[in-house]
Amino acid sequence: MIPASFEYVRPDSVDDAVSALAAGGEDAKVIAGGQSLIPLLRLRLAYPSVLVDLGGVGELQGVRDDGDAIVIGAMTTHDEVVKNALVAAHAPLLAAATATVADPAVRHRGTFGGALAHADPAGDLPAVALASGASMVVAGAGGRRTVDAADFFVDYLQTAVGPAEVLVEVRVPKQDGWGYHYEKFHRTAQAWALVGVAALVRRSNGSIAEARVALTNMGSTPVRAAATESALTGADASAGTVAAAAEHAADGANPTSDLHAGADYRRHLARVLTRRAVSAAAGL
Ligand SMILES: Cc1cc2nc3c(=O)[nH]c(=O)nc-3n(C[C@H](O)[C@H](O)[C@H](O)COP(=O)(O)OP(=O)(O)OC[C@H]3O[C@@H](n4cnc5c(N)ncnc54)[C@H](O)[C@@H]3O)c2cc1C
């Protein structure tokens, strides 16, 4: 189908993008890689009157080193994230998970910021941001604010980014010394996760000093597997410990049932995939 007509603006600064959104009112919308938004426009499930294209805003591109963190511009494509040397060195969980997103064509257009702002429960990167303790910089008419990943994902397809705001960049603390793994289960025909598990494990003297585990598609937002994390913290790094802790992966989660998987099956997947992801992250 052909989208409803809209005005198109292509600002070259974050301030101009925010002004264009404010001027367009409720019906203005940001477009990044267009991989999620364009299908919605074509199906007329969304019909904004103004599209604000972030493709010309140089500040939103690329990855930089910022001491104890790396900072990833919102318009950095999935393909750039996968290939970036700073991401590979300091946030390898993100590189590994991003490599599983969709296919090369989508990864060349889709952006890290777009995937987070879209906040699809089946999207892989929100859980990775949550496990990584990332924080998001959001710009609006009143200036810039920083939102922790734990507060960023509000509900199904909803984030803390307001209608006249732009996600500018994402700060990911360096994961030096952590083991990592992203494990997901998906149908053969497409890469969207039925359930996914992002795991980070820091070992010390044969024990698990710290574990961070976040789940994809186990609710309307990504969730931490808190009971599994506390069972792992301070425990010996053994297959038996990990298996026992993974049994609690779905505790407190509220997955949906849909055409592709029932809620009970998703809980089962969360337990199995958590055991695999944590074992791999712990080097077991
Ligand atoms: C065939 C296909 C398969 C896919 N498979 C997967 C998969 O396996 N795993 C996965 O995680 N994802 C998957 N995706 C989604 C993909 O990762 C998209 O790139 C991503 O969800 C949206 O990024 P985008 O840059 O294209 O955003 P767009 O489509 O341009 O925008 C999406 C939404 O985010 C908003 N937005 C975008 N950027 C910003 C910003 N900087 N500030 C404020 N709001 C913003 C837009 O207004 C819009 O509402 C798939 C997509 C397709 C088409």
GROMACS .gro file of C-alpha atoms and ligand atoms in nm:
model
  337
    1MET     CA    1   0.000   0.000   0.000
    2ILE     CA    2   0.101   0.362  -0.045
    3PRO     CA    3   0.145   0.562   0.278
    4ALA     CA    4  -0.083   0.858   0.355
    5SER     CA    5   0.079   1.185   0.248
    6PHE     CA    6   0.316   1.358   0.488
    7GLU     CA    7   0.559   1.648   0.499
    8TYR     CA    8   0.926   1.556   0.512
    9VAL     CA    9   1.200   1.751   0.689
   10ARG     CA   10   1.568   1.662   0.717
   11PRO     CA   11   1.737   1.875   0.987
   12ASP     CA   12   2.113   1.873   1.036
   13SER     CA   13   2.122   1.923   1.415
   14VAL     CA   14   1.951   1.773   1.718
   15ASP     CA   15   1.811   2.115   1.814
   16ASP     CA   16   1.653   2.158   1.471
   17ALA     CA   17   1.508   1.806   1.489
   18VAL     CA   18   1.351   1.883   1.828
   19SER     CA   19   1.212   2.213   1.693
   20ALA     CA   20   1.064   2.038   1.388
   21LEU     CA   21   0.898   1.781   1.614
   22ALA     CA   22   0.757   2.054   1.839
   23ALA     CA   23   0.629   2.250   1.537
   24GLY     CA   24   0.465   1.938   1.393
   25GLY     CA   25   0.278   1.868   1.715
   26GLU     CA   26   0.125   1.531   1.800
   27ASP     CA   27   0.138   1.409   1.440
   28ALA     CA   28   0.511   1.458   1.385
   29LYS     CA   29   0.735   1.153   1.403
   30VAL     CA   30   1.105   1.081   1.382
   31ILE     CA   31   1.226   0.844   1.112
   32ALA     CA   32   1.563   0.673   1.155
   33GLY     CA   33   1.639   0.359   0.949
   34GLY     CA   34   1.271   0.321   0.864
   35GLN     CA   35   1.281  -0.056   0.908
   36SER     CA   36   0.994  -0.059   1.158
   37LEU     CA   37   0.825   0.271   1.071
   38ILE     CA   38   0.798   0.240   0.693
   39PRO     CA   39   0.600  -0.089   0.709
   40LEU     CA   40   0.364   0.081   0.958
   41LEU     CA   41   0.322   0.378   0.719
   42ARG     CA   42   0.261   0.152   0.422
   43LEU     CA   43  -0.003  -0.044   0.613
   44ARG     CA   44  -0.147   0.290   0.730
   45LEU     CA   45  -0.116   0.175   1.090
   46ALA     CA   46   0.069   0.506   1.141
   47TYR     CA   47  -0.005   0.824   0.946
   48PRO     CA   48   0.208   1.111   1.081
   49SER     CA   49   0.165   1.446   0.906
   50VAL     CA   50   0.537   1.531   0.940
   51LEU     CA   51   0.835   1.295   0.921
   52VAL     CA   52   1.158   1.426   1.077
   53ASP     CA   53   1.445   1.233   0.916
   54LEU     CA   54   1.749   1.207   1.146
   55GLY     CA   55   1.977   1.088   0.863
   56GLY     CA   56   2.140   1.431   0.824
   57VAL     CA   57   2.230   1.483   1.190
   58GLY     CA   58   2.602   1.409   1.212
   59GLU     CA   59   2.610   1.413   1.593
   60LEU     CA   60   2.395   1.100   1.603
   61GLN     CA   61   2.643   0.887   1.407
   62GLY     CA   62   2.919   0.662   1.531
   63VAL     CA   63   3.081   0.528   1.847
   64ARG     CA   64   3.324   0.704   2.081
   65ASP     CA   65   3.532   0.613   2.384
   66ASP     CA   66   3.430   0.800   2.699
   67GLY     CA   67   3.655   0.661   2.972
   68ASP     CA   68   3.466   0.393   3.160
   69ALA     CA   69   3.197   0.370   2.892
   70ILE     CA   70   3.150   0.375   2.519
   71VAL     CA   71   2.890   0.607   2.371
   72ILE     CA   72   2.693   0.498   2.066
   73GLY     CA   73   2.506   0.756   1.856
   74ALA     CA   74   2.140   0.677   1.803
   75MET     CA   75   2.175   0.669   1.422
   76THR     CA   76   2.459   0.417   1.424
   77THR     CA   77   2.337   0.126   1.213
   78HIS     CA   78   2.325  -0.231   1.336
   79ASP     CA   79   2.591  -0.318   1.078
   80GLU     CA   80   2.825  -0.048   1.213
   81VAL     CA   81   2.769  -0.171   1.570
   82VAL     CA   82   2.859  -0.527   1.468
   83LYS     CA   83   3.179  -0.414   1.294
   84ASN     CA   84   3.292  -0.138   1.532
   85ALA     CA   85   3.624  -0.200   1.711
   86LEU     CA   86   3.525  -0.015   2.032
   87VAL     CA   87   3.204  -0.218   2.059
   88ALA     CA   88   3.398  -0.540   1.997
   89ALA     CA   89   3.653  -0.452   2.265
   90HIS     CA   90   3.426  -0.308   2.536
   91ALA     CA   91   3.066  -0.417   2.471
   92PRO     CA   92   3.097  -0.755   2.297
   93LEU     CA   93   2.754  -0.868   2.424
   94LEU     CA   94   2.600  -0.589   2.215
   95ALA     CA   95   2.801  -0.686   1.907
   96ALA     CA   96   2.703  -1.053   1.946
   97ALA     CA   97   2.332  -0.978   1.992
   98THR     CA   98   2.320  -0.722   1.711
   99ALA     CA   99   2.470  -0.979   1.473
  100THR     CA  100   2.155  -1.189   1.529
  101VAL     CA  101   1.915  -0.906   1.435
  102ALA     CA  102   1.724  -0.976   1.114
  103ASP     CA  103   1.942  -1.003   0.801
  104PRO     CA  104   2.218  -0.795   0.636
  105ALA     CA  105   1.972  -0.571   0.447
  106VAL     CA  106   1.787  -0.472   0.766
  107ARG     CA  107   2.114  -0.436   0.960
  108HIS     CA  108   2.248  -0.191   0.701
  109ARG     CA  109   1.947   0.043   0.742
  110GLY     CA  110   1.816  -0.019   1.094
  111THR     CA  111   1.973   0.180   1.377
  112PHE     CA  112   2.062   0.108   1.739
  113GLY     CA  113   1.862   0.411   1.856
  114GLY     CA  114   1.564   0.317   1.639
  115ALA     CA  115   1.555  -0.034   1.782
  116LEU     CA  116   1.559   0.102   2.140
  117ALA     CA  117   1.307   0.382   2.073
  118HIS     CA  118   1.072   0.141   1.896
  119ALA     CA  119   1.091  -0.093   2.200
  120ASP     CA  120   0.942  -0.402   2.038
  121PRO     CA  121   0.919  -0.670   2.313
  122ALA     CA  122   1.068  -0.919   2.065
  123GLY     CA  123   1.356  -0.685   1.975
  124ASP     CA  124   1.694  -0.812   2.089
  125LEU     CA  125   1.865  -0.488   2.186
  126PRO     CA  126   1.645  -0.359   2.471
  127ALA     CA  127   1.736  -0.663   2.687
  128VAL     CA  128   2.103  -0.615   2.601
  129ALA     CA  129   2.082  -0.247   2.703
  130LEU     CA  130   1.916  -0.350   3.030
  131ALA     CA  131   2.170  -0.623   3.112
  132SER     CA  132   2.453  -0.384   3.025
  133GLY     CA  133   2.332  -0.109   3.260
  134ALA     CA  134   2.317   0.132   2.965
  135SER     CA  135   2.178   0.483   2.993
  136MET     CA  136   2.008   0.686   2.724
  137VAL     CA  137   2.052   1.056   2.650
  138VAL     CA  138   1.726   1.216   2.535
  139ALA     CA  139   1.697   1.568   2.394
  140GLY     CA  140   1.385   1.787   2.411
  141ALA     CA  141   1.286   2.153   2.420
  142GLY     CA  142   1.407   2.179   2.781
  143GLY     CA  143   1.754   2.039   2.708
  144ARG     CA  144   1.901   1.693   2.756
  145ARG     CA  145   1.837   1.432   3.024
  146THR     CA  146   1.976   1.088   3.094
  147VAL     CA  147   1.749   0.790   3.153
  148ASP     CA  148   1.873   0.455   3.286
  149ALA     CA  149   1.773   0.152   3.080
  150ALA     CA  150   1.575   0.027   3.381
  151ASP     CA  151   1.347   0.332   3.348
  152PHE     CA  152   1.360   0.373   2.970
  153PHE     CA  153   1.130   0.088   2.863
  154VAL     CA  154   0.787   0.183   2.993
  155ASP     CA  155   0.541  -0.057   2.825
  156TYR     CA  156   0.463  -0.229   2.495
  157LEU     CA  157   0.625  -0.010   2.223
  158GLN     CA  158   0.654   0.273   2.477
  159THR     CA  159   0.967   0.437   2.614
  160ALA     CA  160   1.057   0.740   2.821
  161VAL     CA  161   1.117   0.936   2.497
  162GLY     CA  162   0.838   1.194   2.472
  163PRO     CA  163   0.661   1.290   2.146
  164ALA     CA  164   0.879   1.599   2.089
  165GLU     CA  165   1.203   1.435   2.199
  166VAL     CA  166   1.492   1.263   2.025
  167LEU     CA  167   1.706   0.977   2.154
  168VAL     CA  168   2.056   1.114   2.099
  169GLU     CA  169   2.300   0.851   2.221
  170VAL     CA  170   2.344   0.550   2.446
  171ARG     CA  171   2.615   0.517   2.708
  172VAL     CA  172   2.724   0.155   2.762
  173PRO     CA  173   2.958   0.089   3.058
  174LYS     CA  174   3.266  -0.104   2.949
  175GLN     CA  175   3.233  -0.477   3.008
  176ASP     CA  176   3.606  -0.542   3.035
  177GLY     CA  177   3.663  -0.866   3.228
  178TRP     CA  178   3.305  -0.990   3.189
  179GLY     CA  179   3.202  -1.306   3.002
  180TYR     CA  180   2.900  -1.259   2.780
  181HIS     CA  181   2.646  -1.444   2.566
  182TYR     CA  182   2.318  -1.373   2.387
  183GLU     CA  183   2.100  -1.677   2.331
  184LYS     CA  184   1.769  -1.667   2.150
  185PHE     CA  185   1.512  -1.907   2.015
  186HIS     CA  186   1.334  -1.806   1.697
  187ARG     CA  187   1.145  -1.953   1.407
  188THR     CA  188   1.353  -2.051   1.105
  189ALA     CA  189   1.179  -1.804   0.874
  190GLN     CA  190   1.274  -1.492   1.070
  191ALA     CA  191   1.508  -1.378   1.345
  192TRP     CA  192   1.253  -1.219   1.582
  193ALA     CA  193   1.301  -1.384   1.924
  194LEU     CA  194   1.029  -1.601   2.074
  195VAL     CA  195   1.247  -1.553   2.383
  196GLY     CA  196   1.602  -1.422   2.415
  197VAL     CA  197   1.851  -1.405   2.703
  198ALA     CA  198   2.133  -1.153   2.742
  199ALA     CA  199   2.388  -1.267   3.001
  200LEU     CA  200   2.696  -1.100   3.149
  201VAL     CA  201   2.904  -1.286   3.409
  202ARG     CA  202   3.211  -1.170   3.602
  203ARG     CA  203   3.412  -1.451   3.759
  204SER     CA  204   3.658  -1.429   4.043
  205ASN     CA  205   3.864  -1.713   4.193
  206GLY     CA  206   3.633  -1.988   4.063
  207SER     CA  207   3.317  -1.812   4.181
  208ILE     CA  208   3.061  -1.596   4.008
  209ALA     CA  209   3.124  -1.249   4.150
  210GLU     CA  210   2.840  -1.084   3.960
  211ALA     CA  211   2.580  -1.185   3.702
  212ARG     CA  212   2.345  -0.969   3.495
  213VAL     CA  213   2.071  -1.148   3.303
  214ALA     CA  214   1.794  -0.979   3.101
  215LEU     CA  215   1.515  -1.144   2.903
  216THR     CA  216   1.367  -1.057   2.562
  217ASN     CA  217   0.994  -1.112   2.493
  218MET     CA  218   0.905  -1.224   2.845
  219GLY     CA  219   0.669  -0.929   2.897
  220SER     CA  220   0.578  -0.595   2.742
  221THR     CA  221   0.926  -0.463   2.828
  222PRO     CA  222   1.264  -0.637   2.876
  223VAL     CA  223   1.300  -0.778   3.228
  224ARG     CA  224   1.591  -0.870   3.455
  225ALA     CA  225   1.595  -1.232   3.577
  226ALA     CA  226   1.647  -1.105   3.933
  227ALA     CA  227   1.605  -1.438   4.115
  228THR     CA  228   1.857  -1.606   3.884
  229GLU     CA  229   2.102  -1.318   3.930
  230SER     CA  230   2.089  -1.338   4.310
  231ALA     CA  231   2.119  -1.719   4.307
  232LEU     CA  232   2.434  -1.686   4.096
  233THR     CA  233   2.603  -1.404   4.286
  234GLY     CA  234   2.881  -1.543   4.505
  235ALA     CA  235   2.809  -1.905   4.403
  236ASP     CA  236   3.070  -2.145   4.267
  237ALA     CA  237   3.096  -2.136   3.889
  238SER     CA  238   2.971  -2.486   3.815
  239ALA     CA  239   2.722  -2.637   3.573
  240GLY     CA  240   2.503  -2.750   3.863
  241THR     CA  241   2.485  -2.403   4.019
  242VAL     CA  242   2.396  -2.243   3.687
  243ALA     CA  243   2.129  -2.505   3.611
  244ALA     CA  244   1.967  -2.453   3.953
  245ALA     CA  245   1.975  -2.073   3.922
  246ALA     CA  246   1.832  -2.085   3.569
  247GLU     CA  247   1.522  -2.265   3.702
  248HIS     CA  248   1.421  -1.925   3.847
  249ALA     CA  249   1.468  -1.732   3.521
  250ALA     CA  250   1.095  -1.683   3.458
  251ASP     CA  251   1.006  -1.592   3.820
  252GLY     CA  252   0.804  -1.272   3.819
  253ALA     CA  253   0.796  -1.245   3.438
  254ASN     CA  254   0.462  -1.203   3.262
  255PRO     CA  255   0.500  -1.331   2.905
  256THR     CA  256   0.213  -1.318   2.656
  257SER     CA  257   0.064  -1.604   2.458
  258ASP     CA  258   0.043  -1.544   2.085
  259LEU     CA  259   0.025  -1.731   1.757
  260HIS     CA  260   0.385  -1.847   1.791
  261ALA     CA  261   0.419  -1.950   2.157
  262GLY     CA  262   0.210  -1.983   2.471
  263ALA     CA  263   0.312  -1.815   2.797
  264ASP     CA  264   0.409  -2.149   2.958
  265TYR     CA  265   0.628  -2.238   2.662
  266ARG     CA  266   0.797  -1.897   2.687
  267ARG     CA  267   0.867  -1.960   3.057
  268HIS     CA  268   1.018  -2.297   2.965
  269LEU     CA  269   1.232  -2.130   2.697
  270ALA     CA  270   1.349  -1.864   2.944
  271ARG     CA  271   1.477  -2.134   3.182
  272VAL     CA  272   1.652  -2.338   2.911
  273LEU     CA  273   1.803  -2.037   2.730
  274THR     CA  274   1.918  -1.878   3.057
  275ARG     CA  275   2.106  -2.197   3.149
  276ARG     CA  276   2.275  -2.192   2.807
  277ALA     CA  277   2.349  -1.818   2.805
  278VAL     CA  278   2.488  -1.804   3.160
  279SER     CA  279   2.695  -2.121   3.108
  280ALA     CA  280   2.850  -1.970   2.796
  281ALA     CA  281   2.907  -1.632   2.963
  282ALA     CA  282   3.072  -1.806   3.261
  283GLY     CA  283   3.293  -2.011   3.029
  284LEU     CA  284   3.147  -2.344   3.147
  285LIG     C1  285   1.231  -0.798   0.824
  285LIG     C2  286   1.273  -0.741   0.956
  285LIG     C3  287   1.325  -0.826   1.051
  285LIG     C4  288   1.366  -0.776   1.175
  285LIG     N1  289   1.418  -0.862   1.266
  285LIG     C5  290   1.460  -0.813   1.385
  285LIG     C6  291   1.522  -0.901   1.483
  285LIG     O1  292   1.542  -1.019   1.460
  285LIG     N2  293   1.559  -0.847   1.601
  285LIG     C7  294   1.542  -0.713   1.630
  285LIG     O2  295   1.579  -0.671   1.739
  285LIG     N3  296   1.488  -0.628   1.540
  285LIG     C8  297   1.447  -0.675   1.420
  285LIG     N4  298   1.393  -0.588   1.327
  285LIG     C9  299   1.377  -0.446   1.362
  285LIG    C10  300   1.504  -0.367   1.329
  285LIG     O3  301   1.598  -0.389   1.432
  285LIG    C11  302   1.474  -0.218   1.317
  285LIG     O4  303   1.583  -0.159   1.260
  285LIG    C12  304   1.447  -0.143   1.444
  285LIG     O5  305   1.345  -0.199   1.520
  285LIG    C13  306   1.403   0.002   1.417
  285LIG     O6  307   1.514   0.076   1.382
  285LIG     P1  308   1.505   0.184   1.268
  285LIG     O7  309   1.631   0.264   1.273
  285LIG     O8  310   1.471   0.121   1.139
  285LIG     O9  311   1.385   0.277   1.320
  285LIG     P2  312   1.258   0.339   1.245
  285LIG    O10  313   1.179   0.231   1.180
  285LIG    O11  314   1.298   0.454   1.161
  285LIG    O12  315   1.179   0.396   1.372
  285LIG    C14  316   1.117   0.309   1.463
  285LIG    C15  317   1.048   0.392   1.572
  285LIG    O13  318   1.142   0.453   1.657
  285LIG    C16  319   1.133   0.595   1.654
  285LIG     N5  320   1.270   0.647   1.653
  285LIG    C17  321   1.372   0.600   1.577
  285LIG     N6  322   1.487   0.663   1.609
  285LIG    C18  323   1.457   0.752   1.708
  285LIG    C19  324   1.533   0.846   1.781
  285LIG     N7  325   1.667   0.860   1.763
  285LIG     N8  326   1.469   0.923   1.873
  285LIG    C20  327   1.336   0.908   1.895
  285LIG     N9  328   1.259   0.819   1.828
  285LIG    C21  329   1.318   0.742   1.735
  285LIG    C22  330   1.053   0.628   1.527
  285LIG    O14  331   0.979   0.749   1.541
  285LIG    C23  332   0.961   0.506   1.517
  285LIG    O15  333   0.851   0.523   1.602
  285LIG    C24  334   1.352  -0.636   1.203
  285LIG    C25  335   1.299  -0.550   1.106
  285LIG    C26  336   1.260  -0.600   0.983
  285LIG    C27  337   1.207  -0.507   0.880
   0.00000   0.00000   0.00000
